[in-house]
Amino acid sequence: WSEASYVALSGFDAQLLEASAGLTYYKNNVGWHAKVGVLRDQARGDRPGGDRMGRMVGWQSSWPLGRGVVGELGGQWQQWQDDQVYSAGLIDVKRQQTTQMLRVAAVFKLNAEQSVAVEWRGTQNAENISIFSFGARGVQVSWRWQPLGLR
């Protein structure tokens, strides 16, 4: 479980619960991981829509592309359903949300502890309340540091 607290929107504070199972395979520097789960998002206040129930599927793979370069490919699918209508008298439906995400990355090893990752990520969020639907794409460059003593 985890907590989400919003300083400016306290009505959106929540406790998130996840029960999931995963399967991992790794051999010859090639790895695969898959995960399925159910989710519960419990509102701490009068959040529009109240509590939410959800489910998810996620996967990730990695493999060597060449000397010191690793490719990563992953995806995630989540679906949420509100317990209550979103905003009685204004939006009289229970919010239903389906989010899909795909990511592709190349990770360049700098030394035994550090690497630089260049990642593209695409997200599509479909909802029955159209003002909340969106599509997004982005590129991120990040530095990864993993001290040898923490592996």
mmCIF file of C-alpha atoms in Angstrom:
data_model
loop_
_atom_site.group_PDB
_atom_site.id
_atom_site.type_symbol
_atom_site.label_atom_id
_atom_site.label_comp_id
_atom_site.label_asym_id
_atom_site.label_seq_id
_atom_site.Cartn_x
_atom_site.Cartn_y
_atom_site.Cartn_z
ATOM 1 C CA TRP A 1 0.000 0.000 0.000
ATOM 2 C CA SER A 2 1.010 3.612 -0.391
ATOM 3 C CA GLU A 3 -0.311 7.062 0.483
ATOM 4 C CA ALA A 4 -0.902 10.034 -1.794
ATOM 5 C CA SER A 5 -1.187 13.496 -0.197
ATOM 6 C CA TYR A 6 -1.862 16.733 -2.055
ATOM 7 C CA VAL A 7 -1.084 20.008 -0.289
ATOM 8 C CA ALA A 8 -3.418 22.152 -2.405
ATOM 9 C CA LEU A 9 -6.127 19.485 -3.025
ATOM 10 C CA SER A 10 -6.610 17.669 0.292
ATOM 11 C CA GLY A 11 -9.911 16.194 -0.961
ATOM 12 C CA PHE A 12 -7.826 14.083 -3.347
ATOM 13 C CA ASP A 13 -5.646 12.459 -0.646
ATOM 14 C CA ALA A 14 -5.869 8.668 -0.868
ATOM 15 C CA GLN A 15 -4.524 5.330 0.238
ATOM 16 C CA LEU A 16 -3.588 3.039 -2.662
ATOM 17 C CA LEU A 17 -3.659 -0.739 -2.214
ATOM 18 C CA GLU A 18 -2.286 -3.230 -4.748
ATOM 19 C CA ALA A 19 -2.335 -7.034 -4.807
ATOM 20 C CA SER A 20 -0.294 -8.397 -7.686
ATOM 21 C CA ALA A 21 1.686 -11.347 -8.949
ATOM 22 C CA GLY A 22 4.716 -11.210 -11.188
ATOM 23 C CA LEU A 23 6.885 -13.520 -13.216
ATOM 24 C CA THR A 24 10.519 -12.758 -14.076
ATOM 25 C CA TYR A 25 12.903 -14.526 -16.441
ATOM 26 C CA TYR A 26 16.566 -13.561 -16.906
ATOM 27 C CA LYS A 27 19.214 -15.463 -18.857
ATOM 28 C CA ASN A 28 22.237 -14.428 -20.954
ATOM 29 C CA ASN A 29 21.615 -10.704 -20.278
ATOM 30 C CA VAL A 30 18.051 -10.922 -21.639
ATOM 31 C CA GLY A 31 15.230 -10.302 -19.190
ATOM 32 C CA TRP A 32 11.442 -10.347 -19.160
ATOM 33 C CA HIS A 33 9.062 -9.358 -16.382
ATOM 34 C CA ALA A 34 5.255 -9.531 -16.387
ATOM 35 C CA LYS A 35 2.832 -8.474 -13.648
ATOM 36 C CA VAL A 36 -0.948 -8.618 -13.137
ATOM 37 C CA GLY A 37 -2.876 -7.141 -10.256
ATOM 38 C CA VAL A 38 -5.947 -5.617 -8.707
ATOM 39 C CA LEU A 39 -5.994 -2.114 -7.242
ATOM 40 C CA ARG A 40 -8.009 -0.190 -4.652
ATOM 41 C CA ASP A 41 -7.793 3.603 -4.362
ATOM 42 C CA GLN A 42 -9.461 4.710 -1.113
ATOM 43 C CA ALA A 43 -10.255 8.421 -0.941
ATOM 44 C CA ARG A 44 -9.349 10.203 2.308
ATOM 45 C CA GLY A 45 -11.905 12.970 1.771
ATOM 46 C CA ASP A 46 -14.786 14.007 -0.454
ATOM 47 C CA ARG A 47 -13.013 13.284 -3.729
ATOM 48 C CA PRO A 48 -15.273 13.348 -6.804
ATOM 49 C CA GLY A 49 -16.218 9.750 -7.628
ATOM 50 C CA GLY A 50 -15.213 8.463 -4.190
ATOM 51 C CA ASP A 51 -13.160 5.274 -3.998
ATOM 52 C CA ARG A 52 -11.946 3.448 -7.121
ATOM 53 C CA MET A 53 -11.364 -0.195 -8.007
ATOM 54 C CA GLY A 54 -8.948 -1.170 -10.735
ATOM 55 C CA ARG A 55 -6.894 -3.804 -12.434
ATOM 56 C CA MET A 56 -3.588 -3.748 -14.255
ATOM 57 C CA VAL A 57 -1.229 -5.687 -16.493
ATOM 58 C CA GLY A 58 2.382 -4.674 -17.029
ATOM 59 C CA TRP A 59 5.454 -6.069 -18.765
ATOM 60 C CA GLN A 60 9.051 -5.093 -19.378
ATOM 61 C CA SER A 61 11.942 -6.603 -21.300
ATOM 62 C CA SER A 62 15.640 -5.816 -21.664
ATOM 63 C CA TRP A 63 18.362 -7.135 -23.931
ATOM 64 C CA PRO A 64 21.872 -6.163 -25.049
ATOM 65 C CA LEU A 65 22.057 -4.015 -28.201
ATOM 66 C CA GLY A 66 25.833 -3.844 -28.415
ATOM 67 C CA ARG A 67 28.879 -3.068 -26.338
ATOM 68 C CA GLY A 68 27.687 -1.219 -23.226
ATOM 69 C CA VAL A 69 24.173 -0.541 -24.591
ATOM 70 C CA VAL A 70 20.966 -2.200 -23.367
ATOM 71 C CA GLY A 71 17.534 -1.890 -24.965
ATOM 72 C CA GLU A 72 14.355 -1.776 -22.876
ATOM 73 C CA LEU A 73 10.750 -2.183 -23.975
ATOM 74 C CA GLY A 74 7.749 -2.135 -21.687
ATOM 75 C CA GLY A 75 4.062 -1.504 -21.450
ATOM 76 C CA GLN A 76 1.265 -1.140 -18.940
ATOM 77 C CA TRP A 77 -2.531 -1.270 -19.042
ATOM 78 C CA GLN A 78 -4.737 -0.020 -16.190
ATOM 79 C CA GLN A 79 -8.494 0.195 -15.843
ATOM 80 C CA TRP A 80 -10.345 2.071 -13.062
ATOM 81 C CA GLN A 81 -14.027 2.328 -12.040
ATOM 82 C CA ASP A 82 -15.336 4.903 -9.517
ATOM 83 C CA ASP A 83 -17.691 3.782 -6.736
ATOM 84 C CA GLN A 84 -19.925 6.880 -7.001
ATOM 85 C CA VAL A 85 -21.074 9.341 -9.651
ATOM 86 C CA TYR A 86 -18.325 11.858 -10.348
ATOM 87 C CA SER A 87 -20.192 15.064 -9.436
ATOM 88 C CA ALA A 88 -23.902 14.716 -8.658
ATOM 89 C CA GLY A 89 -25.965 17.326 -10.513
ATOM 90 C CA LEU A 90 -23.092 18.251 -12.848
ATOM 91 C CA ILE A 91 -21.509 15.007 -14.125
ATOM 92 C CA ASP A 92 -23.995 12.264 -13.209
ATOM 93 C CA VAL A 93 -21.948 9.220 -14.260
ATOM 94 C CA LYS A 94 -19.408 6.955 -12.583
ATOM 95 C CA ARG A 95 -15.998 7.671 -14.074
ATOM 96 C CA GLN A 96 -14.428 4.798 -16.050
ATOM 97 C CA GLN A 97 -10.768 5.145 -17.030
ATOM 98 C CA THR A 98 -8.510 2.975 -19.205
ATOM 99 C CA THR A 99 -4.843 3.954 -19.516
ATOM 100 C CA GLN A 100 -2.258 2.344 -21.793
ATOM 101 C CA MET A 101 1.448 3.175 -21.718
ATOM 102 C CA LEU A 102 4.336 2.059 -23.930
ATOM 103 C CA ARG A 103 8.017 2.852 -23.328
ATOM 104 C CA VAL A 104 11.181 2.232 -25.337
ATOM 105 C CA ALA A 105 14.661 3.031 -24.006
ATOM 106 C CA ALA A 106 18.336 2.696 -24.786
ATOM 107 C CA VAL A 107 20.621 2.579 -21.746
ATOM 108 C CA PHE A 108 24.288 3.514 -22.248
ATOM 109 C CA LYS A 109 26.644 2.159 -19.576
ATOM 110 C CA LEU A 110 29.232 4.747 -18.488
ATOM 111 C CA ASN A 111 31.011 2.593 -15.880
ATOM 112 C CA ALA A 112 30.194 -0.127 -13.331
ATOM 113 C CA GLU A 113 27.882 2.180 -11.322
ATOM 114 C CA GLN A 114 26.495 4.714 -13.801
ATOM 115 C CA SER A 115 24.524 4.833 -17.038
ATOM 116 C CA VAL A 116 22.538 7.289 -19.142
ATOM 117 C CA ALA A 117 19.091 6.300 -20.446
ATOM 118 C CA VAL A 118 17.265 7.861 -23.397
ATOM 119 C CA GLU A 119 13.586 6.942 -23.207
ATOM 120 C CA TRP A 120 10.455 7.541 -25.304
ATOM 121 C CA ARG A 121 7.119 7.093 -23.546
ATOM 122 C CA GLY A 122 3.609 7.225 -24.970
ATOM 123 C CA THR A 123 0.438 7.286 -22.889
ATOM 124 C CA GLN A 124 -3.203 7.048 -23.996
ATOM 125 C CA ASN A 125 -5.928 7.698 -21.431
ATOM 126 C CA ALA A 126 -9.516 6.949 -22.536
ATOM 127 C CA GLU A 127 -12.454 7.898 -20.310
ATOM 128 C CA ASN A 128 -16.229 7.951 -20.416
ATOM 129 C CA ILE A 129 -16.033 11.604 -19.233
ATOM 130 C CA SER A 130 -14.403 13.052 -22.330
ATOM 131 C CA ILE A 131 -12.766 16.084 -20.675
ATOM 132 C CA PHE A 132 -10.410 13.694 -18.838
ATOM 133 C CA SER A 133 -9.245 11.773 -21.934
ATOM 134 C CA PHE A 134 -5.768 12.557 -23.247
ATOM 135 C CA GLY A 135 -2.812 11.273 -25.220
ATOM 136 C CA ALA A 136 0.776 12.180 -24.354
ATOM 137 C CA ARG A 137 4.223 11.420 -25.692
ATOM 138 C CA GLY A 138 7.576 12.410 -24.296
ATOM 139 C CA VAL A 139 11.310 11.866 -24.418
ATOM 140 C CA GLN A 140 13.383 11.730 -21.257
ATOM 141 C CA VAL A 141 17.129 11.590 -20.723
ATOM 142 C CA SER A 142 18.152 10.399 -17.264
ATOM 143 C CA TRP A 143 21.286 9.517 -15.345
ATOM 144 C CA ARG A 144 21.193 6.272 -13.361
ATOM 145 C CA TRP A 145 23.516 5.648 -10.458
ATOM 146 C CA GLN A 146 23.578 2.358 -8.560
ATOM 147 C CA PRO A 147 26.430 2.108 -6.041
ATOM 148 C CA LEU A 148 28.109 -1.288 -6.194
ATOM 149 C CA GLY A 149 27.448 -1.864 -2.482
ATOM 150 C CA LEU A 150 23.648 -1.635 -3.002
ATOM 151 C CA ARG A 151 23.266 -4.319 -5.677
#
